[in-house]
Tab-separated table of C-alpha atoms in Angstrom:
chain	number	residue	atom	x	y	z
D	1	UNK	CA	31.051	114.049	72.384
D	2	UNK	CA	31.726	115.628	75.756
D	3	UNK	CA	35.380	116.347	76.629
D	4	UNK	CA	35.436	113.541	79.188
D	5	UNK	CA	34.690	110.988	76.455
D	6	UNK	CA	38.171	111.491	75.019
D	7	UNK	CA	39.795	110.507	78.320
D	8	UNK	CA	39.395	106.861	77.273
D	9	UNK	CA	42.485	107.350	75.094
D	10	UNK	CA	44.558	107.294	78.289
D	11	UNK	CA	44.246	103.513	78.228
D	12	UNK	CA	47.031	103.513	75.599
D	13	UNK	CA	49.737	105.058	77.851
D	14	UNK	CA	48.501	102.825	80.667
D	15	UNK	CA	49.038	99.747	78.496
D	16	UNK	CA	52.615	100.822	77.725
D	17	UNK	CA	53.357	100.975	81.468
D	18	UNK	CA	51.478	97.721	82.171
D	19	UNK	CA	53.360	95.927	79.399
D	20	UNK	CA	56.691	97.045	80.815
D	21	UNK	CA	55.926	95.782	84.323
D	22	UNK	CA	54.489	92.497	83.031
D	23	UNK	CA	57.658	92.053	80.981
D	24	UNK	CA	58.682	90.137	77.870
D	25	UNK	CA	56.114	89.856	75.110
D	26	UNK	CA	53.628	91.899	77.153
D	27	UNK	CA	55.542	94.951	75.949
D	28	UNK	CA	53.685	94.428	72.659
D	29	UNK	CA	50.317	95.005	74.381
D	30	UNK	CA	49.664	98.255	72.494
D	31	UNK	CA	50.048	96.904	68.931
D	32	UNK	CA	48.216	93.718	69.951
D	33	UNK	CA	45.310	95.762	71.261
D	34	UNK	CA	45.227	98.385	68.497
D	35	UNK	CA	45.695	96.079	65.515
D	36	UNK	CA	44.239	92.781	66.705
D	37	UNK	CA	41.911	92.920	69.686
D	38	UNK	CA	40.292	96.273	68.881
D	39	UNK	CA	39.425	95.566	65.205
D	40	UNK	CA	37.970	92.173	66.182
D	41	UNK	CA	36.011	93.667	69.085
D	42	UNK	CA	34.523	96.271	66.748
D	43	UNK	CA	32.850	93.506	64.789
D	44	UNK	CA	30.719	92.752	67.840
D	45	UNK	CA	30.326	96.181	69.450
D	46	UNK	CA	27.130	98.108	68.890
D	47	UNK	CA	27.713	101.250	66.874
D	48	UNK	CA	26.077	104.621	66.581
D	49	UNK	CA	26.003	107.237	63.853
D	50	UNK	CA	29.110	109.382	63.914
D	51	UNK	CA	28.500	113.028	64.701
D	52	UNK	CA	30.542	115.782	66.273
D	53	UNK	CA	28.784	117.537	69.136
D	54	UNK	CA	29.982	120.694	70.770
D	55	UNK	CA	29.676	120.823	74.527
D	56	UNK	CA	29.305	124.041	76.538
D	57	UNK	CA	32.440	125.798	75.266
D	58	UNK	CA	35.720	125.195	73.484
D	59	UNK	CA	37.681	125.621	76.715
D	60	UNK	CA	36.905	122.103	77.941
D	61	UNK	CA	38.135	120.504	74.731
D	62	UNK	CA	41.211	122.721	74.558
D	63	UNK	CA	42.220	122.008	78.166
D	64	UNK	CA	41.633	118.284	77.739
D	65	UNK	CA	43.812	118.151	74.623
D	66	UNK	CA	46.578	120.157	76.306
D	67	UNK	CA	46.447	117.839	79.333
D	68	UNK	CA	47.665	114.962	77.143
D	69	UNK	CA	50.950	116.780	76.436
D	70	UNK	CA	52.563	116.308	79.897
D	71	UNK	CA	51.221	112.740	79.977
D	72	UNK	CA	53.000	111.884	76.723
D	73	UNK	CA	56.166	113.699	77.820
D	74	UNK	CA	56.264	111.815	81.126
D	75	UNK	CA	55.581	108.498	79.388
D	76	UNK	CA	58.329	109.056	76.808
D	77	UNK	CA	60.856	110.290	79.382
D	78	UNK	CA	60.188	107.302	81.667
D	79	UNK	CA	60.440	104.760	78.844
D	80	UNK	CA	63.679	106.270	77.527
D	81	UNK	CA	65.080	106.293	81.071
D	82	UNK	CA	64.148	102.643	81.628
D	83	UNK	CA	65.608	101.642	78.275
D	84	UNK	CA	68.900	103.223	79.291
D	85	UNK	CA	69.099	102.069	82.904
D	86	UNK	CA	67.205	98.782	83.192
D	87	UNK	CA	68.543	95.592	81.655
D	88	UNK	CA	65.986	94.353	79.124
D	89	UNK	CA	66.094	91.535	76.615
D	90	UNK	CA	65.614	92.267	72.913
D	91	UNK	CA	61.911	91.355	72.980
D	92	UNK	CA	61.096	93.718	75.843
D	93	UNK	CA	63.272	96.514	74.409
D	94	UNK	CA	61.725	96.296	70.930
D	95	UNK	CA	58.192	95.854	72.248
D	96	UNK	CA	58.430	98.877	74.510
D	97	UNK	CA	59.811	101.026	71.662
D	98	UNK	CA	57.087	99.911	69.248
D	99	UNK	CA	54.326	100.473	71.814
D	100	UNK	CA	55.617	103.907	72.771
D	101	UNK	CA	56.007	104.861	69.095
D	102	UNK	CA	52.413	103.865	68.350
D	103	UNK	CA	51.125	105.940	71.277
D	104	UNK	CA	53.236	108.932	70.256
D	105	UNK	CA	51.777	108.607	66.772
D	106	UNK	CA	48.123	107.896	67.556
D	107	UNK	CA	47.867	110.537	70.278
D	108	UNK	CA	51.030	112.617	69.876
D	109	UNK	CA	50.956	113.291	66.146
D	110	UNK	CA	47.165	113.612	66.128
D	111	UNK	CA	47.274	116.322	68.796
D	112	UNK	CA	50.330	118.003	67.250
D	113	UNK	CA	48.369	118.141	63.989
D	114	UNK	CA	45.492	119.737	65.887
D	115	UNK	CA	47.629	122.322	67.697
D	116	UNK	CA	49.714	123.556	64.736
D	117	UNK	CA	46.509	124.751	63.065
D	118	UNK	CA	45.506	126.902	66.031
D	119	UNK	CA	46.211	130.624	66.446
D	120	UNK	CA	46.878	130.395	70.191
D	121	UNK	CA	50.602	130.573	71.026
D	122	UNK	CA	50.077	128.054	73.824
D	123	UNK	CA	48.572	125.482	71.489
D	124	UNK	CA	51.145	126.089	68.755
D	125	UNK	CA	53.940	125.651	71.294
D	126	UNK	CA	52.315	122.428	72.532
D	127	UNK	CA	52.077	121.171	68.955
D	128	UNK	CA	55.737	121.809	68.189
D	129	UNK	CA	56.742	120.310	71.532
D	130	UNK	CA	54.993	117.073	70.535
D	131	UNK	CA	56.705	117.205	67.136
D	132	UNK	CA	60.058	117.740	68.884
D	133	UNK	CA	59.383	114.670	71.006
D	134	UNK	CA	58.900	112.739	67.761
D	135	UNK	CA	61.959	114.341	66.057
D	136	UNK	CA	59.744	115.650	63.267
D	137	UNK	CA	59.364	119.393	63.784
D	138	UNK	CA	59.569	120.302	60.082
D	139	UNK	CA	56.248	118.489	59.609
D	140	UNK	CA	54.543	121.535	61.139
D	141	UNK	CA	55.888	123.781	58.374
D	142	UNK	CA	55.120	121.412	55.505
D	143	UNK	CA	51.696	120.321	56.690
D	144	UNK	CA	50.191	123.780	57.162
D	145	UNK	CA	51.855	125.594	54.236
D	146	UNK	CA	52.389	122.634	51.927
D	147	UNK	CA	49.914	119.784	52.321
D	148	UNK	CA	46.898	122.027	52.885
D	149	UNK	CA	47.760	123.961	49.730
D	150	UNK	CA	48.712	121.093	47.414
D	151	UNK	CA	46.720	118.119	48.783
D	152	UNK	CA	45.478	115.764	46.065
D	153	UNK	CA	47.928	117.100	43.465
D	154	UNK	CA	51.264	115.670	42.245
D	155	UNK	CA	53.048	118.410	44.229
D	156	UNK	CA	51.900	116.915	47.540
D	157	UNK	CA	54.140	114.150	48.968
D	158	UNK	CA	51.321	113.095	51.312
D	159	UNK	CA	48.888	112.185	48.543
D	160	UNK	CA	49.231	108.600	47.327
D	161	UNK	CA	48.444	107.935	43.687
D	162	UNK	CA	46.157	105.112	42.646
D	163	UNK	CA	48.007	101.749	42.614
D	164	UNK	CA	50.882	103.252	44.639
D	165	UNK	CA	51.737	100.865	47.454
D	166	UNK	CA	52.374	102.088	50.978
D	167	UNK	CA	55.928	100.741	50.674
D	168	UNK	CA	56.786	103.022	47.748
D	169	UNK	CA	54.796	105.867	49.304
D	170	UNK	CA	56.629	105.943	52.643
D	171	UNK	CA	60.160	106.889	51.465
D	172	UNK	CA	58.704	109.393	48.974
D	173	UNK	CA	56.495	110.999	51.644
D	174	UNK	CA	59.209	111.192	54.312
D	175	UNK	CA	61.805	112.668	51.962
D	176	UNK	CA	59.231	114.932	50.297
D	177	UNK	CA	58.071	116.319	53.634
D	178	UNK	CA	61.596	117.448	54.473
D	179	UNK	CA	62.380	118.852	51.023
D	180	UNK	CA	59.084	120.745	50.850
D	181	UNK	CA	59.611	122.194	54.326
D	182	UNK	CA	62.997	123.571	53.218
D	183	UNK	CA	61.448	125.154	50.099
D	184	UNK	CA	58.564	126.663	52.072
D	185	UNK	CA	60.912	128.150	54.657
D	186	UNK	CA	63.197	129.608	51.980
D	187	UNK	CA	60.221	131.295	50.320
D	188	UNK	CA	59.037	132.685	53.657
D	189	UNK	CA	62.451	134.140	54.487
D	190	UNK	CA	62.747	135.660	51.004
D	191	UNK	CA	59.263	137.153	51.245
D	192	UNK	CA	59.919	138.687	54.663
D	193	UNK	CA	63.310	140.153	53.610
D	194	UNK	CA	65.057	139.163	56.836
D	195	UNK	CA	68.409	140.931	57.294
D	196	UNK	CA	70.032	137.846	58.756
D	197	UNK	CA	67.965	134.926	57.381
D	198	UNK	CA	69.851	132.293	59.378
D	199	UNK	CA	68.547	133.750	62.660
D	200	UNK	CA	64.940	133.380	61.496
D	201	UNK	CA	65.251	130.025	59.756
D	202	UNK	CA	62.895	127.633	61.537
D	203	UNK	CA	64.357	124.600	59.782
D	204	UNK	CA	67.771	125.416	61.225
D	205	UNK	CA	66.487	125.964	64.756
D	206	UNK	CA	64.286	122.880	64.611
D	207	UNK	CA	67.339	120.844	63.613
D	208	UNK	CA	69.367	122.310	66.467
D	209	UNK	CA	66.633	121.528	69.005
D	210	UNK	CA	66.352	117.941	67.816
D	211	UNK	CA	70.115	117.427	67.981
D	212	UNK	CA	70.178	118.918	71.493
D	213	UNK	CA	67.460	116.501	72.639
D	214	UNK	CA	69.361	113.523	71.218
D	215	UNK	CA	72.627	114.646	72.809
D	216	UNK	CA	70.890	115.094	76.155
D	217	UNK	CA	69.571	111.539	75.978
D	218	UNK	CA	73.001	110.228	75.002
D	219	UNK	CA	75.049	112.033	77.651
D	220	UNK	CA	72.524	111.928	80.500
D	221	UNK	CA	71.852	108.229	79.882
D	222	UNK	CA	73.625	106.167	77.232
D	223	UNK	CA	73.590	104.827	73.670
D	224	UNK	CA	70.894	102.242	74.526
D	225	UNK	CA	68.556	105.055	75.538
D	226	UNK	CA	69.313	107.077	72.401
D	227	UNK	CA	68.735	104.099	70.110
D	228	UNK	CA	65.464	103.417	71.918
D	229	UNK	CA	64.396	107.044	71.496
D	230	UNK	CA	65.188	106.946	67.772
D	231	UNK	CA	63.463	103.593	67.280
D	232	UNK	CA	60.216	104.840	68.785
D	233	UNK	CA	60.570	107.992	66.623
D	234	UNK	CA	60.775	105.821	63.517
D	235	UNK	CA	57.690	103.844	64.521
D	236	UNK	CA	55.713	107.048	65.176
D	237	UNK	CA	56.770	108.653	61.875
D	238	UNK	CA	55.951	105.539	59.845
D	239	UNK	CA	52.530	105.349	61.510
D	240	UNK	CA	51.914	109.025	60.725
D	241	UNK	CA	52.605	108.512	57.039
D	242	UNK	CA	50.576	105.305	56.803
D	243	UNK	CA	47.625	107.371	58.042
D	244	UNK	CA	48.472	110.057	55.461
D	245	UNK	CA	48.537	107.333	52.803
D	246	UNK	CA	45.051	106.229	53.780
D	247	UNK	CA	43.526	109.700	53.964
D	248	UNK	CA	43.954	110.755	50.323
D	249	UNK	CA	44.768	107.542	48.460
D	250	UNK	CA	43.900	107.831	44.775
D	251	UNK	CA	41.959	111.103	45.123
D	252	UNK	CA	43.248	113.817	42.788
D	253	UNK	CA	41.978	117.340	42.120
D	254	UNK	CA	41.132	118.189	38.518
D	255	UNK	CA	42.804	121.007	36.596
D	256	UNK	CA	40.344	123.732	35.527
D	257	UNK	CA	40.385	125.552	32.180
D	258	UNK	CA	42.299	128.362	33.873
D	259	UNK	CA	45.168	125.974	34.572
D	260	UNK	CA	44.534	126.024	38.327
D	261	UNK	CA	43.458	123.074	40.405
D	262	UNK	CA	39.874	122.901	41.555
D	263	UNK	CA	39.214	123.854	45.169
D	264	UNK	CA	39.574	120.970	47.603
D	265	UNK	CA	36.202	119.522	48.512
D	266	UNK	CA	34.609	116.721	50.506
D	267	UNK	CA	35.362	114.094	47.834
D	268	UNK	CA	39.120	114.744	48.071
D	269	UNK	CA	39.639	113.006	51.425
D	270	UNK	CA	38.619	109.663	52.865
D	271	UNK	CA	36.456	109.638	55.944
D	272	UNK	CA	36.448	106.551	58.123
D	273	UNK	CA	32.928	105.217	57.970
D	274	UNK	CA	29.588	106.569	59.084
D	275	UNK	CA	29.708	104.458	62.211
D	276	UNK	CA	31.788	105.185	65.279
D	277	UNK	CA	32.015	102.434	67.855
D	278	UNK	CA	33.963	103.071	71.018
D	279	UNK	CA	37.041	105.139	70.197
D	280	UNK	CA	37.324	108.622	68.736
D	281	UNK	CA	40.751	109.951	67.702
D	282	UNK	CA	39.973	113.639	68.194
D	283	UNK	CA	37.701	113.541	65.110
D	284	UNK	CA	40.604	112.404	62.921
D	285	UNK	CA	37.998	110.258	61.193
D	286	UNK	CA	36.328	113.385	59.734
D	287	UNK	CA	39.339	114.302	57.648
D	288	UNK	CA	37.456	115.840	54.726
D	289	UNK	CA	35.864	118.533	56.882
D	290	UNK	CA	39.298	119.321	58.325
D	291	UNK	CA	40.606	120.093	54.837
D	292	UNK	CA	37.640	122.267	53.976
D	293	UNK	CA	37.842	124.081	57.334
D	294	UNK	CA	41.445	123.648	58.588
D	295	UNK	CA	41.079	126.110	61.459
D	296	UNK	CA	38.110	124.335	63.019
D	297	UNK	CA	39.018	122.652	66.280
D	298	UNK	CA	38.514	118.894	66.429
D	299	UNK	CA	35.213	118.987	68.339
D	300	UNK	CA	33.632	121.112	65.581
D	301	UNK	CA	34.442	118.779	62.694
D	302	UNK	CA	31.447	117.187	61.025
D	303	UNK	CA	30.930	114.050	58.993
D	304	UNK	CA	30.669	114.967	55.298
D	305	UNK	CA	28.261	112.746	53.423
D	306	UNK	CA	29.866	113.445	50.034
D	307	UNK	CA	33.239	111.998	51.068
D	308	UNK	CA	34.391	108.519	50.059
D	309	UNK	CA	34.509	106.199	53.040
D	310	UNK	CA	36.884	103.506	54.189
D	311	UNK	CA	35.136	100.176	54.637
D	312	UNK	CA	36.423	99.901	58.220
D	313	UNK	CA	38.098	101.871	60.998
D	314	UNK	CA	41.698	103.081	61.102
D	315	UNK	CA	43.067	100.001	62.882
D	316	UNK	CA	41.858	97.608	60.212
D	317	UNK	CA	42.755	99.969	57.359
D	318	UNK	CA	46.369	100.266	58.565
D	319	UNK	CA	46.686	96.475	58.386
D	320	UNK	CA	44.965	96.382	54.999
D	321	UNK	CA	47.387	98.967	53.579
D	322	UNK	CA	50.273	96.619	54.397
D	323	UNK	CA	48.900	94.093	51.874
D	324	UNK	CA	48.961	96.091	48.601
D	325	UNK	CA	47.107	93.611	46.302
D	326	UNK	CA	44.206	93.383	48.758
D	327	UNK	CA	44.277	97.144	49.391
D	328	UNK	CA	44.100	97.901	45.653
D	329	UNK	CA	41.295	95.392	45.108
D	330	UNK	CA	39.108	96.893	47.826
D	331	UNK	CA	39.981	100.585	47.580
D	332	UNK	CA	40.194	101.049	43.800
D	333	UNK	CA	36.547	100.017	43.413
D	334	UNK	CA	35.569	102.698	45.931
D	335	UNK	CA	37.580	105.333	44.091
D	336	UNK	CA	35.823	104.502	40.805
D	337	UNK	CA	32.409	104.789	42.450
D	338	UNK	CA	33.257	108.241	43.824
D	339	UNK	CA	34.677	109.848	40.666
């Protein structure tokens, strides 16, 4: 896909703004579109084989991805400001928070995930800025140094076991992400023999930054704005972990005779179908290739034919995961056929 093809994702921030100005239940335009209209429309849209195509250079993709960062910042700042200064009923307030949280998850967390794997300081800074906006900066530590090491093993909080419901997975994953990040940072500080560890502790500084942001919202606006900010954070974080639940559900690495786990391969992550209709989430659908080549930028990721595949796109699969008996019935058969 050419860089310009990803610009279509801007329709999500536009819908947040449109919903606010239309008022009332229209503030739920984003979830209605993402989890109702879009999955239904996909049943009737013509589809093409999913491939990743590089354009002329990586610069176009990099600049496009970075351009989303100020858009998301402006959108979040405006919504928080309106929540704190404009009188809204409960429906409008909740709808706006849910819509903003979904956008900050679908685009924000996806791009943050992309940037924290890069070597460029600019991209890493952009990634942690997006994580700060979602009050989840420790995810950057755990994901790179934890999940990518222990994925599809019992040590990974982001890998859901077979017959584990999303409702039991979510608290375990959220708590496990934080605990693992603390352990990883302690090991790093011990390994680097820092004279004054507290000055180099990223977990501490990330916590300080997040508290500062919340205090700024509280004192520059009010409690309504802070509660709104936290509510959309919760929505974004829950969405992130539902996606994590889907990406490795039931896929475990085997232990070799040496006692070590086998190397992660294509069959250890779910891809999202061979067909791609109208929306591409920065190649998030090609998750297996990302695990095998974590430093590849999103436009370079390829569809891996050996990976198990979800029966439908992300929108439908998120809804399916919320109904555990149906999820188990459909997904467990696919796990058995791929072992």
